[in-house]
Amino acid sequence: MARIDPQIEHTWKSILNEEFNAQYFQELKEFLVAEKLRHTVYPPGSLIFNAFQLTPFDQVRVVILGQDPYHGKGQAHGLCFSVPGKVVPPPSLVNIFREIHSDLGNPLPKHGNLEKWARQGVLLLNATLTVRANQAGSHQKKGWELFTDSVIRKLSDKRVGLVFLLWGKYAQDKEQLIDTKKHYVLKAAHPSPFSAYNGFFGCRHFSKTNEILRRHGLNEIDWSL
């Protein structure tokens, strides 16, 4: 089996080395190579591991779990819920900003690039890291979930006092991977327009996260953009 050498931040590369050498990851790479020959795949290859590049393993303080990259042109850049600066923020992200405004009084941002959060220790992790253009969920069950479940387990096992924000049933099903005796789990409805009024609005996860960080003597997250 050919060795896979992904371009990923060095602390994560060390932590996840076993995954990169697993049979499923070899098969995932082969799937992606074949997929790119026939279809457009998002995000670009250089940004697939962007969440890891911006938030090294030992700097993670908060984890936000998403499901799938955005599948529209120019939207996905490797951070869940985030879009590059000139791209119109999608509805779920707009609702996240509305909740931050309600919770903390921060002004509504004029862009949807969440890199500022990532650089402060917020791991913006999608369960699936790639998608075929204009086909939501098209790269699910190809191996990415095995990889990102391992990421969550490694964080749970090797770190203490992290805050996991689980929005919607898909993310909440990942709670089984987290040692809740060592970490904090905040759950709410998904920020999608279809569910935000069922418990996302009013969840106050952003102030609650900062309260937890303060109790641990850590700097708060500046949720403004």
Short mmCIF file of C-alpha atoms in Angstrom, two decimals:
data_model
loop_
_atom_site.label_atom_id
_atom_site.label_comp_id
_atom_site.label_asym_id
_atom_site.label_seq_id
_atom_site.Cartn_x
_atom_site.Cartn_y
_atom_site.Cartn_z
CA MET A 1 0.00 0.00 0.00
CA ALA A 2 1.47 3.36 -1.05
CA ARG A 3 2.17 5.71 1.84
CA ILE A 4 -0.07 8.78 1.94
CA ASP A 5 1.62 12.03 2.88
CA PRO A 6 -1.09 14.70 3.21
CA GLN A 7 -0.23 18.36 3.54
CA ILE A 8 -1.60 18.95 7.01
CA GLU A 9 -0.37 20.95 10.02
CA HIS A 10 2.42 19.04 11.77
CA THR A 11 0.81 18.48 15.19
CA TRP A 12 -2.25 16.98 13.54
CA LYS A 13 -0.09 14.95 11.17
CA SER A 14 1.61 13.31 14.13
CA ILE A 15 -1.64 12.70 16.01
CA LEU A 16 -3.43 11.27 12.95
CA ASN A 17 -0.57 9.31 11.38
CA GLU A 18 -2.33 6.00 12.06
CA GLU A 19 -5.37 7.18 10.12
CA PHE A 20 -3.35 8.23 7.08
CA ASN A 21 -1.83 4.76 6.94
CA ALA A 22 -5.15 2.91 7.31
CA GLN A 23 -6.72 0.96 4.45
CA TYR A 24 -9.88 3.11 4.48
CA PHE A 25 -7.86 6.28 3.94
CA GLN A 26 -6.07 4.73 0.96
CA GLU A 27 -9.48 3.86 -0.51
CA LEU A 28 -10.74 7.37 0.23
CA LYS A 29 -7.79 8.87 -1.62
CA GLU A 30 -8.40 6.59 -4.61
CA PHE A 31 -12.07 7.61 -4.63
CA LEU A 32 -11.13 11.31 -4.61
CA VAL A 33 -8.59 10.90 -7.41
CA ALA A 34 -11.23 9.17 -9.58
CA GLU A 35 -13.90 11.67 -8.61
CA LYS A 36 -11.76 14.65 -9.64
CA LEU A 37 -11.24 13.14 -13.09
CA ARG A 38 -14.99 13.28 -13.77
CA HIS A 39 -16.40 16.00 -11.55
CA THR A 40 -15.64 19.28 -9.85
CA VAL A 41 -14.89 18.72 -6.16
CA TYR A 42 -15.05 21.29 -3.37
CA PRO A 43 -13.13 22.64 -1.59
CA PRO A 44 -9.91 22.87 -3.64
CA GLY A 45 -7.33 20.27 -2.63
CA SER A 46 -5.16 22.83 -0.86
CA LEU A 47 -8.05 23.72 1.47
CA ILE A 48 -9.39 20.28 2.38
CA PHE A 49 -7.47 20.34 5.67
CA ASN A 50 -7.83 24.09 6.23
CA ALA A 51 -9.49 23.65 9.65
CA PHE A 52 -6.42 21.75 10.84
CA GLN A 53 -3.97 24.22 9.30
CA LEU A 54 -5.55 27.15 11.15
CA THR A 55 -6.15 25.38 14.48
CA PRO A 56 -3.25 23.14 15.59
CA PHE A 57 -4.11 20.23 17.87
CA ASP A 58 -2.73 21.72 21.07
CA GLN A 59 -4.46 25.07 20.42
CA VAL A 60 -8.01 23.70 20.09
CA ARG A 61 -10.32 25.09 22.77
CA VAL A 62 -13.73 24.85 21.10
CA VAL A 63 -15.05 22.42 18.48
CA ILE A 64 -17.99 23.24 16.19
CA LEU A 65 -19.20 20.26 14.18
CA GLY A 66 -20.75 20.57 10.74
CA GLN A 67 -21.84 17.88 8.33
CA ASP A 68 -20.85 18.63 4.73
CA PRO A 69 -18.91 21.34 2.87
CA TYR A 70 -20.99 23.84 0.91
CA HIS A 71 -21.44 22.54 -2.64
CA GLY A 72 -21.81 25.84 -4.52
CA LYS A 73 -18.96 27.38 -6.52
CA GLY A 74 -16.50 29.34 -4.38
CA GLN A 75 -18.27 28.64 -1.07
CA ALA A 76 -16.31 25.84 0.62
CA HIS A 77 -12.88 26.61 2.04
CA GLY A 78 -12.38 23.86 4.59
CA LEU A 79 -14.09 25.41 7.63
CA CYS A 80 -17.61 24.33 8.60
CA PHE A 81 -20.29 27.02 8.18
CA SER A 82 -17.67 29.49 6.84
CA VAL A 83 -17.35 31.03 3.38
CA PRO A 84 -14.59 33.19 1.85
CA GLY A 85 -14.91 36.90 2.44
CA LYS A 86 -16.57 37.93 -0.85
CA VAL A 87 -19.15 35.13 -0.82
CA VAL A 88 -22.65 35.88 0.47
CA PRO A 89 -23.13 34.13 3.87
CA PRO A 90 -25.55 31.18 3.54
CA PRO A 91 -28.74 31.11 5.65
CA SER A 92 -27.38 28.90 8.46
CA LEU A 93 -24.41 31.20 8.91
CA VAL A 94 -26.68 34.25 8.93
CA ASN A 95 -28.63 32.61 11.74
CA ILE A 96 -25.42 31.94 13.67
CA PHE A 97 -24.61 35.64 13.39
CA ARG A 98 -28.13 36.54 14.54
CA GLU A 99 -27.72 34.39 17.65
CA ILE A 100 -24.31 35.96 18.42
CA HIS A 101 -25.89 39.40 18.07
CA SER A 102 -28.72 38.43 20.41
CA ASP A 103 -26.40 36.69 22.88
CA LEU A 104 -23.46 39.11 23.01
CA GLY A 105 -24.63 42.26 21.25
CA ASN A 106 -21.97 41.96 18.55
CA PRO A 107 -22.86 43.74 15.29
CA LEU A 108 -23.92 41.53 12.40
CA PRO A 109 -20.83 40.84 10.23
CA LYS A 110 -20.60 41.97 6.63
CA HIS A 111 -18.82 38.76 5.55
CA GLY A 112 -18.88 35.07 6.43
CA ASN A 113 -15.19 34.16 6.74
CA LEU A 114 -14.68 32.49 10.13
CA GLU A 115 -10.89 32.23 9.97
CA LYS A 116 -10.67 34.66 12.91
CA TRP A 117 -12.44 32.09 15.09
CA ALA A 118 -10.21 29.27 13.84
CA ARG A 119 -7.05 31.21 14.71
CA GLN A 120 -8.34 31.60 18.28
CA GLY A 121 -8.71 27.85 18.80
CA VAL A 122 -12.18 27.11 17.37
CA LEU A 123 -11.89 23.92 15.30
CA LEU A 124 -14.49 24.27 12.53
CA LEU A 125 -14.81 20.61 11.59
CA ASN A 126 -17.10 19.11 8.98
CA ALA A 127 -17.77 15.36 9.27
CA THR A 128 -17.19 15.04 5.51
CA LEU A 129 -14.33 17.13 4.12
CA THR A 130 -15.18 17.12 0.40
CA VAL A 131 -18.25 17.22 -1.84
CA ARG A 132 -19.10 17.00 -5.53
CA ALA A 133 -20.19 20.33 -6.99
CA ASN A 134 -23.93 20.96 -6.63
CA GLN A 135 -24.57 17.55 -5.01
CA ALA A 136 -24.99 17.82 -1.24
CA GLY A 137 -23.88 14.74 0.68
CA SER A 138 -22.24 13.17 -2.38
CA HIS A 139 -19.02 12.24 -0.51
CA GLN A 140 -20.68 10.86 2.59
CA LYS A 141 -19.87 7.27 3.61
CA LYS A 142 -16.67 7.22 1.54
CA GLY A 143 -14.32 7.25 4.54
CA TRP A 144 -14.28 10.84 5.71
CA GLU A 145 -16.56 10.09 8.67
CA LEU A 146 -14.11 7.43 9.92
CA PHE A 147 -11.37 10.03 9.76
CA THR A 148 -13.25 12.87 11.46
CA ASP A 149 -14.68 10.54 14.13
CA SER A 150 -11.06 9.69 14.93
CA VAL A 151 -10.27 13.42 15.15
CA ILE A 152 -13.04 13.83 17.74
CA ARG A 153 -11.85 10.79 19.70
CA LYS A 154 -8.24 12.01 19.73
CA LEU A 155 -9.34 15.39 21.03
CA SER A 156 -11.48 13.72 23.68
CA ASP A 157 -8.73 11.32 24.77
CA LYS A 158 -5.70 13.60 24.71
CA ARG A 159 -7.15 16.97 25.75
CA VAL A 160 -9.15 18.20 28.76
CA GLY A 161 -11.82 20.89 29.14
CA LEU A 162 -12.75 21.41 25.50
CA VAL A 163 -16.14 22.86 24.59
CA PHE A 164 -18.03 20.95 21.90
CA LEU A 165 -20.93 22.76 20.20
CA LEU A 166 -23.29 20.19 18.70
CA TRP A 167 -26.05 21.70 16.59
CA GLY A 168 -28.70 19.38 15.19
CA LYS A 169 -29.14 15.63 15.42
CA TYR A 170 -26.26 14.74 13.10
CA ALA A 171 -23.74 16.58 15.26
CA GLN A 172 -25.37 15.42 18.50
CA ASP A 173 -24.94 11.78 17.46
CA LYS A 174 -21.18 12.42 17.75
CA GLU A 175 -21.51 12.94 21.51
CA GLN A 176 -20.84 9.22 21.96
CA LEU A 177 -17.23 9.90 20.84
CA ILE A 178 -16.67 12.48 23.58
CA ASP A 179 -15.76 11.81 27.23
CA THR A 180 -18.30 14.13 28.85
CA LYS A 181 -16.56 13.76 32.22
CA LYS A 182 -13.54 15.59 30.78
CA HIS A 183 -15.19 17.97 28.33
CA TYR A 184 -18.21 20.26 27.97
CA VAL A 185 -20.95 19.50 25.44
CA LEU A 186 -23.50 22.20 24.50
CA LYS A 187 -26.39 21.03 22.32
CA ALA A 188 -29.01 22.95 20.35
CA ALA A 189 -31.06 22.73 17.19
CA HIS A 190 -29.26 23.25 13.87
CA PRO A 191 -29.03 26.91 12.74
CA SER A 192 -30.69 26.05 9.42
CA PRO A 193 -33.81 28.13 8.66
CA PHE A 194 -35.78 24.86 8.91
CA SER A 195 -34.85 24.33 12.57
CA ALA A 196 -33.29 27.46 14.09
CA TYR A 197 -36.55 28.45 15.79
CA ASN A 198 -36.71 25.01 17.47
CA GLY A 199 -33.95 25.81 19.95
CA PHE A 200 -30.96 27.33 18.19
CA PHE A 201 -32.15 30.89 18.67
CA GLY A 202 -31.78 31.61 22.35
CA CYS A 203 -29.26 28.83 23.04
CA ARG A 204 -26.62 31.42 24.06
CA HIS A 205 -23.83 28.99 23.25
CA PHE A 206 -21.37 31.78 22.56
CA SER A 207 -21.59 33.43 25.97
CA LYS A 208 -21.77 30.00 27.64
CA THR A 209 -18.59 28.92 25.85
CA ASN A 210 -16.77 32.04 27.03
CA GLU A 211 -17.99 31.47 30.58
CA ILE A 212 -16.52 27.95 30.53
CA LEU A 213 -13.22 29.23 29.13
CA ARG A 214 -13.06 31.92 31.81
CA ARG A 215 -13.59 29.33 34.54
CA HIS A 216 -10.55 27.48 33.19
CA GLY A 217 -8.47 30.66 33.18
CA LEU A 218 -8.43 30.80 29.38
CA ASN A 219 -8.98 33.75 27.09
CA GLU A 220 -12.50 34.13 25.75
CA ILE A 221 -13.26 33.72 22.05
CA ASP A 222 -13.83 37.03 20.28
CA TRP A 223 -16.87 36.04 18.23
CA SER A 224 -16.94 39.30 16.28
CA LEU A 225 -15.64 39.39 12.71
#
